[in-house]
Amino acid sequence: MPRQTAPVGFGRPDQIDIERTPKRIRPSQSPGIRIRPLHLTAGRQTQLRKTLPEGIDSVRIRLHYLTTSPTTGGAVPRHDQMRTFLASYLERLDSAYRGQPFFIGLKARLLALITLVLIAFVPINLVKIGWAELPFSVPRIAVNLIVLVASLLALRATLLGRLQRAGNGLALAMALAVQGAVFLVGMNVVPQQPLGLGLQIFGYNLVFLMFAIVFGSRRVATTVFAILLAGHIAYYLVFLRHADLAPSLRFTAETLLRDGLLVMGLLFALAITLVRMIESANDRSDESLRASRQVNENLERLVSERTHELETARDQAAEAS
């Protein structure tokens, strides 16, 4: 008998997958086994549709059979293994947010992608620190390790369906790690290029702020915004105000303070407004979808009632004749 499984994607309760796979052999247990799709005939698809429960509007049918790979001598190609891993990863992610609005599912996928990019970026950055022999390597390594651990925890929380917690934790970890490392090191060592470091930190602050607004809650986004503002002002007062800078660089430092505060404030306000507009549009779309489903259910109920009345009237007419 075919096995009914949930559809891939979000917000698609009117679809159903029919999947048939042998239970005795699993691809993970037999490396020489590959799964290939087999198309069904129109007659077989019609028969399978008749066995579906009521309320299913559309059907996607998949039938698989097991064959050995003729080109690899019983070994699964590396690109097939990668596709299998990505498919299982996406299926696990989709199953954690099945039944949620499409916007939430898309947000979860984007957050998972960003965490994977951060996890892949940290080892590369650690190799760069060791290869280039950058100054203050210990604080740099510590910040990278904190970001790596926070990314792994955020990815785990995302796969478990805790999207809000994952976004909040990663946003706070990145902001606090960078700001804390800068001031802990700066209190003991005077930076050689304080203005260049300030510009670099300002760029990171904009990224952290956008991440907190998109993936974090309003409270956490506001907290991150306050942390970044305080760090931006404190950096100028501690490292740039009394630094030995040329007049042109002094003007650049003061411009970084004033315009940096203005840019972060405008970015925070605009990003909050944009995210709010997207969420409102998504809520309206969900309400329209629920309303259309209710209308369809009412129409089906009315059709069923009228059909029953017609059958009853026909039976009574047949008995009377």
Short mmCIF file of C-alpha atoms in Angstrom, two decimals:
data_model
loop_
_atom_site.label_atom_id
_atom_site.label_comp_id
_atom_site.label_asym_id
_atom_site.label_seq_id
_atom_site.Cartn_x
_atom_site.Cartn_y
_atom_site.Cartn_z
CA MET A 1 0.00 0.00 0.00
CA PRO A 2 1.30 3.51 -0.73
CA ARG A 3 2.50 5.56 2.17
CA GLN A 4 1.10 9.08 2.56
CA THR A 5 3.58 11.71 3.60
CA ALA A 6 3.32 15.42 4.24
CA PRO A 7 4.09 17.75 1.30
CA VAL A 8 7.34 19.64 0.94
CA GLY A 9 6.93 23.34 1.67
CA PHE A 10 4.88 25.53 3.95
CA GLY A 11 1.21 26.33 4.11
CA ARG A 12 0.18 23.61 1.60
CA PRO A 13 -2.34 21.47 3.55
CA ASP A 14 -4.40 20.83 0.39
CA GLN A 15 -1.68 18.69 -1.19
CA ILE A 16 -0.43 15.24 -0.40
CA ASP A 17 2.52 13.16 -1.54
CA ILE A 18 2.24 9.48 -2.31
CA GLU A 19 5.59 7.80 -2.01
CA ARG A 20 6.42 4.13 -2.36
CA THR A 21 9.84 2.85 -1.31
CA PRO A 22 10.94 -0.64 -0.21
CA LYS A 23 11.29 -0.82 3.57
CA ARG A 24 13.84 -3.63 3.65
CA ILE A 25 16.68 -1.72 1.98
CA ARG A 26 17.66 1.83 2.81
CA PRO A 27 20.09 3.92 0.75
CA SER A 28 22.05 4.85 3.88
CA GLN A 29 22.63 1.17 4.66
CA SER A 30 23.54 0.11 1.09
CA PRO A 31 26.08 2.45 -0.57
CA GLY A 32 25.50 0.86 -4.01
CA ILE A 33 21.82 1.70 -4.04
CA ARG A 34 20.37 4.74 -5.79
CA ILE A 35 16.80 5.99 -5.85
CA ARG A 36 15.45 6.91 -9.27
CA PRO A 37 12.01 8.42 -10.01
CA LEU A 38 9.56 6.35 -12.03
CA HIS A 39 6.66 8.09 -13.77
CA LEU A 40 3.20 6.60 -13.34
CA THR A 41 0.68 6.11 -16.07
CA ALA A 42 -2.44 8.23 -16.15
CA GLY A 43 -4.61 5.25 -15.24
CA ARG A 44 -2.49 4.41 -12.19
CA GLN A 45 -2.56 8.05 -11.04
CA THR A 46 -6.36 8.03 -11.31
CA GLN A 47 -6.55 4.88 -9.21
CA LEU A 48 -4.31 6.37 -6.53
CA ARG A 49 -6.34 9.59 -6.43
CA LYS A 50 -9.50 7.60 -5.71
CA THR A 51 -7.87 6.21 -2.55
CA LEU A 52 -7.14 9.66 -1.09
CA PRO A 53 -9.19 11.08 1.78
CA GLU A 54 -11.73 13.79 1.18
CA GLY A 55 -10.59 17.42 1.19
CA ILE A 56 -7.43 16.87 -0.87
CA ASP A 57 -7.60 19.14 -3.91
CA SER A 58 -4.37 18.30 -5.72
CA VAL A 59 -1.97 15.41 -5.65
CA ARG A 60 1.71 15.02 -6.35
CA ILE A 61 2.61 11.36 -6.87
CA ARG A 62 6.11 9.95 -6.62
CA LEU A 63 7.04 6.29 -7.07
CA HIS A 64 10.61 5.20 -6.44
CA TYR A 65 12.46 1.97 -7.02
CA LEU A 66 15.97 0.90 -6.10
CA THR A 67 18.70 0.24 -8.66
CA THR A 68 22.46 -0.08 -8.56
CA SER A 69 24.68 2.57 -10.09
CA PRO A 70 26.29 1.22 -13.29
CA THR A 71 28.96 3.92 -13.48
CA THR A 72 30.43 3.88 -10.00
CA GLY A 73 30.79 0.17 -9.38
CA GLY A 74 28.35 0.14 -6.48
CA ALA A 75 29.44 3.44 -4.93
CA VAL A 76 27.21 6.50 -4.73
CA PRO A 77 28.71 9.56 -6.51
CA ARG A 78 29.77 12.43 -4.29
CA HIS A 79 27.31 14.87 -5.88
CA ASP A 80 24.47 12.43 -5.19
CA GLN A 81 25.53 12.20 -1.56
CA MET A 82 25.55 15.99 -1.34
CA ARG A 83 22.08 16.19 -2.88
CA THR A 84 20.82 13.55 -0.47
CA PHE A 85 22.28 15.47 2.49
CA LEU A 86 20.77 18.77 1.36
CA ALA A 87 17.40 17.12 0.68
CA SER A 88 17.33 15.53 4.15
CA TYR A 89 18.43 18.84 5.72
CA LEU A 90 15.66 20.78 3.94
CA GLU A 91 13.12 18.11 4.79
CA ARG A 92 14.04 18.34 8.46
CA LEU A 93 13.81 22.11 8.33
CA ASP A 94 10.44 21.98 6.54
CA SER A 95 9.04 19.46 8.99
CA ALA A 96 9.91 21.76 11.91
CA TYR A 97 7.80 24.57 10.40
CA ARG A 98 5.06 22.58 8.69
CA GLY A 99 1.72 24.23 9.29
CA GLN A 100 3.35 27.64 9.87
CA PRO A 101 2.81 30.57 7.49
CA PHE A 102 4.98 30.70 4.40
CA PHE A 103 6.73 33.84 5.68
CA ILE A 104 7.93 32.00 8.80
CA GLY A 105 9.21 29.08 6.75
CA LEU A 106 11.09 31.36 4.38
CA LYS A 107 12.58 33.23 7.31
CA ALA A 108 13.75 29.95 8.85
CA ARG A 109 15.44 28.91 5.61
CA LEU A 110 17.24 32.25 5.30
CA LEU A 111 18.42 32.12 8.92
CA ALA A 112 19.67 28.56 8.45
CA LEU A 113 21.55 29.64 5.32
CA ILE A 114 23.17 32.58 7.12
CA THR A 115 24.25 30.39 10.04
CA LEU A 116 25.79 27.88 7.62
CA VAL A 117 27.70 30.71 5.92
CA LEU A 118 28.99 31.91 9.30
CA ILE A 119 30.01 28.38 10.30
CA ALA A 120 31.93 28.01 7.03
CA PHE A 121 33.47 31.49 7.32
CA VAL A 122 34.95 31.09 10.81
CA PRO A 123 37.55 28.39 9.92
CA ILE A 124 38.61 30.42 6.89
CA ASN A 125 39.02 33.51 9.07
CA LEU A 126 41.03 31.54 11.64
CA VAL A 127 43.39 30.33 8.91
CA LYS A 128 43.73 33.91 7.68
CA ILE A 129 44.63 35.12 11.18
CA GLY A 130 47.35 32.50 11.53
CA TRP A 131 48.67 32.93 8.00
CA ALA A 132 48.84 36.74 7.98
CA GLU A 133 50.08 36.93 11.61
CA LEU A 134 47.65 39.72 12.42
CA PRO A 135 48.09 41.65 15.67
CA PHE A 136 45.95 40.76 18.68
CA SER A 137 45.42 37.25 17.35
CA VAL A 138 44.11 35.88 20.66
CA PRO A 139 41.11 38.28 20.87
CA ARG A 140 40.41 37.72 17.18
CA ILE A 141 40.38 33.95 17.65
CA ALA A 142 38.18 34.30 20.73
CA VAL A 143 35.61 36.40 18.84
CA ASN A 144 35.56 33.91 15.97
CA LEU A 145 35.03 30.99 18.34
CA ILE A 146 32.17 32.82 20.08
CA VAL A 147 30.52 33.48 16.71
CA LEU A 148 31.03 29.82 15.73
CA VAL A 149 29.43 28.49 18.91
CA ALA A 150 26.56 30.98 18.64
CA SER A 151 25.99 30.00 14.99
CA LEU A 152 25.90 26.28 15.84
CA LEU A 153 23.42 26.89 18.65
CA ALA A 154 21.30 29.10 16.38
CA LEU A 155 21.28 26.43 13.67
CA ARG A 156 20.23 23.78 16.17
CA ALA A 157 17.44 26.00 17.51
CA THR A 158 16.26 26.73 13.96
CA LEU A 159 16.04 23.03 13.13
CA LEU A 160 14.06 22.46 16.32
CA GLY A 161 11.50 25.11 15.34
CA ARG A 162 12.72 27.81 17.75
CA LEU A 163 13.21 30.51 15.15
CA GLN A 164 12.81 33.52 17.46
CA ARG A 165 15.25 32.18 20.02
CA ALA A 166 17.82 31.42 17.32
CA GLY A 167 17.67 34.92 15.85
CA ASN A 168 17.76 36.65 19.22
CA GLY A 169 20.70 34.63 20.52
CA LEU A 170 22.84 35.01 17.43
CA ALA A 171 22.20 38.77 17.15
CA LEU A 172 23.11 39.42 20.80
CA ALA A 173 26.16 37.13 20.64
CA MET A 174 27.67 38.84 17.60
CA ALA A 175 27.06 42.38 18.88
CA LEU A 176 28.36 41.72 22.40
CA ALA A 177 31.35 39.68 21.22
CA VAL A 178 32.70 42.35 18.88
CA GLN A 179 32.00 45.31 21.17
CA GLY A 180 33.34 43.52 24.24
CA ALA A 181 36.53 42.37 22.53
CA VAL A 182 37.28 45.86 21.18
CA PHE A 183 37.00 47.55 24.56
CA LEU A 184 38.71 44.80 26.54
CA VAL A 185 41.73 44.96 24.26
CA GLY A 186 41.58 48.75 23.85
CA MET A 187 41.75 49.34 27.59
CA ASN A 188 45.17 47.68 27.70
CA VAL A 189 46.64 48.41 24.27
CA VAL A 190 46.47 51.61 22.22
CA PRO A 191 45.36 50.86 18.62
CA GLN A 192 47.88 51.79 15.94
CA GLN A 193 45.18 52.78 13.44
CA PRO A 194 42.18 53.78 15.58
CA LEU A 195 40.28 55.50 12.76
CA GLY A 196 40.55 52.53 10.38
CA LEU A 197 39.45 50.19 13.17
CA GLY A 198 36.54 52.48 13.94
CA LEU A 199 35.36 52.39 10.32
CA GLN A 200 35.62 48.61 10.30
CA ILE A 201 33.60 48.28 13.50
CA PHE A 202 31.00 50.70 12.15
CA GLY A 203 30.50 48.47 9.11
CA TYR A 204 30.08 45.42 11.34
CA ASN A 205 27.58 47.35 13.48
CA LEU A 206 25.35 48.00 10.47
CA VAL A 207 25.34 44.28 9.62
CA PHE A 208 24.53 43.29 13.20
CA LEU A 209 21.74 45.86 13.36
CA MET A 210 20.10 44.60 10.16
CA PHE A 211 20.38 41.00 11.32
CA ALA A 212 18.76 41.80 14.67
CA ILE A 213 15.87 43.65 13.01
CA VAL A 214 15.15 40.93 10.44
CA PHE A 215 15.59 37.80 12.55
CA GLY A 216 15.17 39.02 16.12
CA SER A 217 12.24 40.25 18.13
CA ARG A 218 11.46 43.94 18.52
CA ARG A 219 12.82 43.98 22.06
CA VAL A 220 16.10 42.29 21.09
CA ALA A 221 16.48 44.52 18.02
CA THR A 222 16.05 47.60 20.22
CA THR A 223 18.55 46.21 22.73
CA VAL A 224 21.13 45.55 20.01
CA PHE A 225 20.53 49.05 18.64
CA ALA A 226 21.19 50.57 22.07
CA ILE A 227 24.36 48.45 22.50
CA LEU A 228 25.70 49.54 19.13
CA LEU A 229 24.92 53.20 19.77
CA ALA A 230 26.66 53.09 23.14
CA GLY A 231 29.65 51.29 21.63
CA HIS A 232 29.88 53.78 18.77
CA ILE A 233 29.92 56.77 21.13
CA ALA A 234 32.29 55.08 23.60
CA TYR A 235 34.75 54.21 20.86
CA TYR A 236 35.04 57.84 19.85
CA LEU A 237 35.43 59.05 23.43
CA VAL A 238 38.00 56.39 24.37
CA PHE A 239 40.07 55.92 21.21
CA LEU A 240 39.52 58.84 18.83
CA ARG A 241 38.93 61.92 20.96
CA HIS A 242 42.45 62.09 22.39
CA ALA A 243 44.26 60.27 19.58
CA ASP A 244 47.18 61.91 17.77
CA LEU A 245 45.49 62.48 14.40
CA ALA A 246 46.12 64.89 11.55
CA PRO A 247 43.55 67.70 11.13
CA SER A 248 41.93 65.96 8.14
CA LEU A 249 41.72 62.67 10.03
CA ARG A 250 40.36 64.52 13.07
CA PHE A 251 37.55 65.87 10.92
CA THR A 252 36.91 62.35 9.57
CA ALA A 253 36.69 60.98 13.11
CA GLU A 254 34.16 63.63 14.17
CA THR A 255 32.15 62.99 10.98
CA LEU A 256 32.17 59.27 11.75
CA LEU A 257 30.68 60.00 15.17
CA ARG A 258 27.91 62.34 14.00
CA ASP A 259 26.98 60.75 10.70
CA GLY A 260 27.42 57.25 12.10
CA LEU A 261 24.79 57.92 14.75
CA LEU A 262 22.49 59.43 12.15
CA VAL A 263 22.93 56.50 9.74
CA MET A 264 22.28 53.88 12.41
CA GLY A 265 19.17 55.72 13.61
CA LEU A 266 17.73 56.09 10.11
CA LEU A 267 18.59 52.49 9.24
CA PHE A 268 16.89 51.23 12.39
CA ALA A 269 13.72 53.23 11.71
CA LEU A 270 13.54 52.30 8.02
CA ALA A 271 14.27 48.62 8.61
CA ILE A 272 11.66 48.37 11.37
CA THR A 273 9.11 50.03 9.09
CA LEU A 274 9.93 47.74 6.16
CA VAL A 275 9.76 44.57 8.25
CA ARG A 276 6.47 45.72 9.74
CA MET A 277 5.04 46.33 6.26
CA ILE A 278 6.10 42.86 5.11
CA GLU A 279 4.59 41.23 8.18
CA SER A 280 1.32 43.16 7.71
CA ALA A 281 1.12 42.10 4.06
CA ASN A 282 1.78 38.50 5.06
CA ASP A 283 -0.93 38.65 7.74
CA ARG A 284 -3.42 40.04 5.22
CA SER A 285 -2.51 37.27 2.79
CA ASP A 286 -3.03 34.61 5.47
CA GLU A 287 -6.39 36.10 6.39
CA SER A 288 -7.47 36.09 2.74
CA LEU A 289 -6.36 32.48 2.38
CA ARG A 290 -8.29 31.44 5.49
CA ALA A 291 -11.37 33.30 4.26
CA SER A 292 -11.19 31.61 0.85
CA ARG A 293 -10.86 28.22 2.51
CA GLN A 294 -13.89 28.91 4.67
CA VAL A 295 -15.86 29.91 1.57
CA ASN A 296 -14.81 26.69 -0.16
CA GLU A 297 -15.80 24.65 2.86
CA ASN A 298 -19.20 26.35 2.99
CA LEU A 299 -19.73 25.74 -0.73
CA GLU A 300 -18.83 22.09 -0.35
CA ARG A 301 -21.23 21.78 2.57
CA LEU A 302 -24.04 23.46 0.62
CA VAL A 303 -23.41 21.26 -2.41
CA SER A 304 -23.47 18.17 -0.20
CA GLU A 305 -26.72 19.27 1.43
CA ARG A 306 -28.39 20.05 -1.91
CA THR A 307 -27.21 16.75 -3.33
CA HIS A 308 -28.64 14.91 -0.35
CA GLU A 309 -31.95 16.76 -0.70
CA LEU A 310 -32.12 15.95 -4.41
CA GLU A 311 -31.41 12.30 -3.74
CA THR A 312 -34.09 12.24 -1.06
CA ALA A 313 -36.61 13.90 -3.39
CA ARG A 314 -35.72 11.47 -6.15
CA ASP A 315 -36.18 8.48 -3.86
CA GLN A 316 -39.53 9.81 -2.67
CA ALA A 317 -40.67 10.38 -6.26
CA ALA A 318 -39.58 6.88 -7.19
CA GLU A 319 -41.53 5.41 -4.27
CA ALA A 320 -44.63 7.47 -5.10
CA SER A 321 -44.59 6.29 -8.73
#
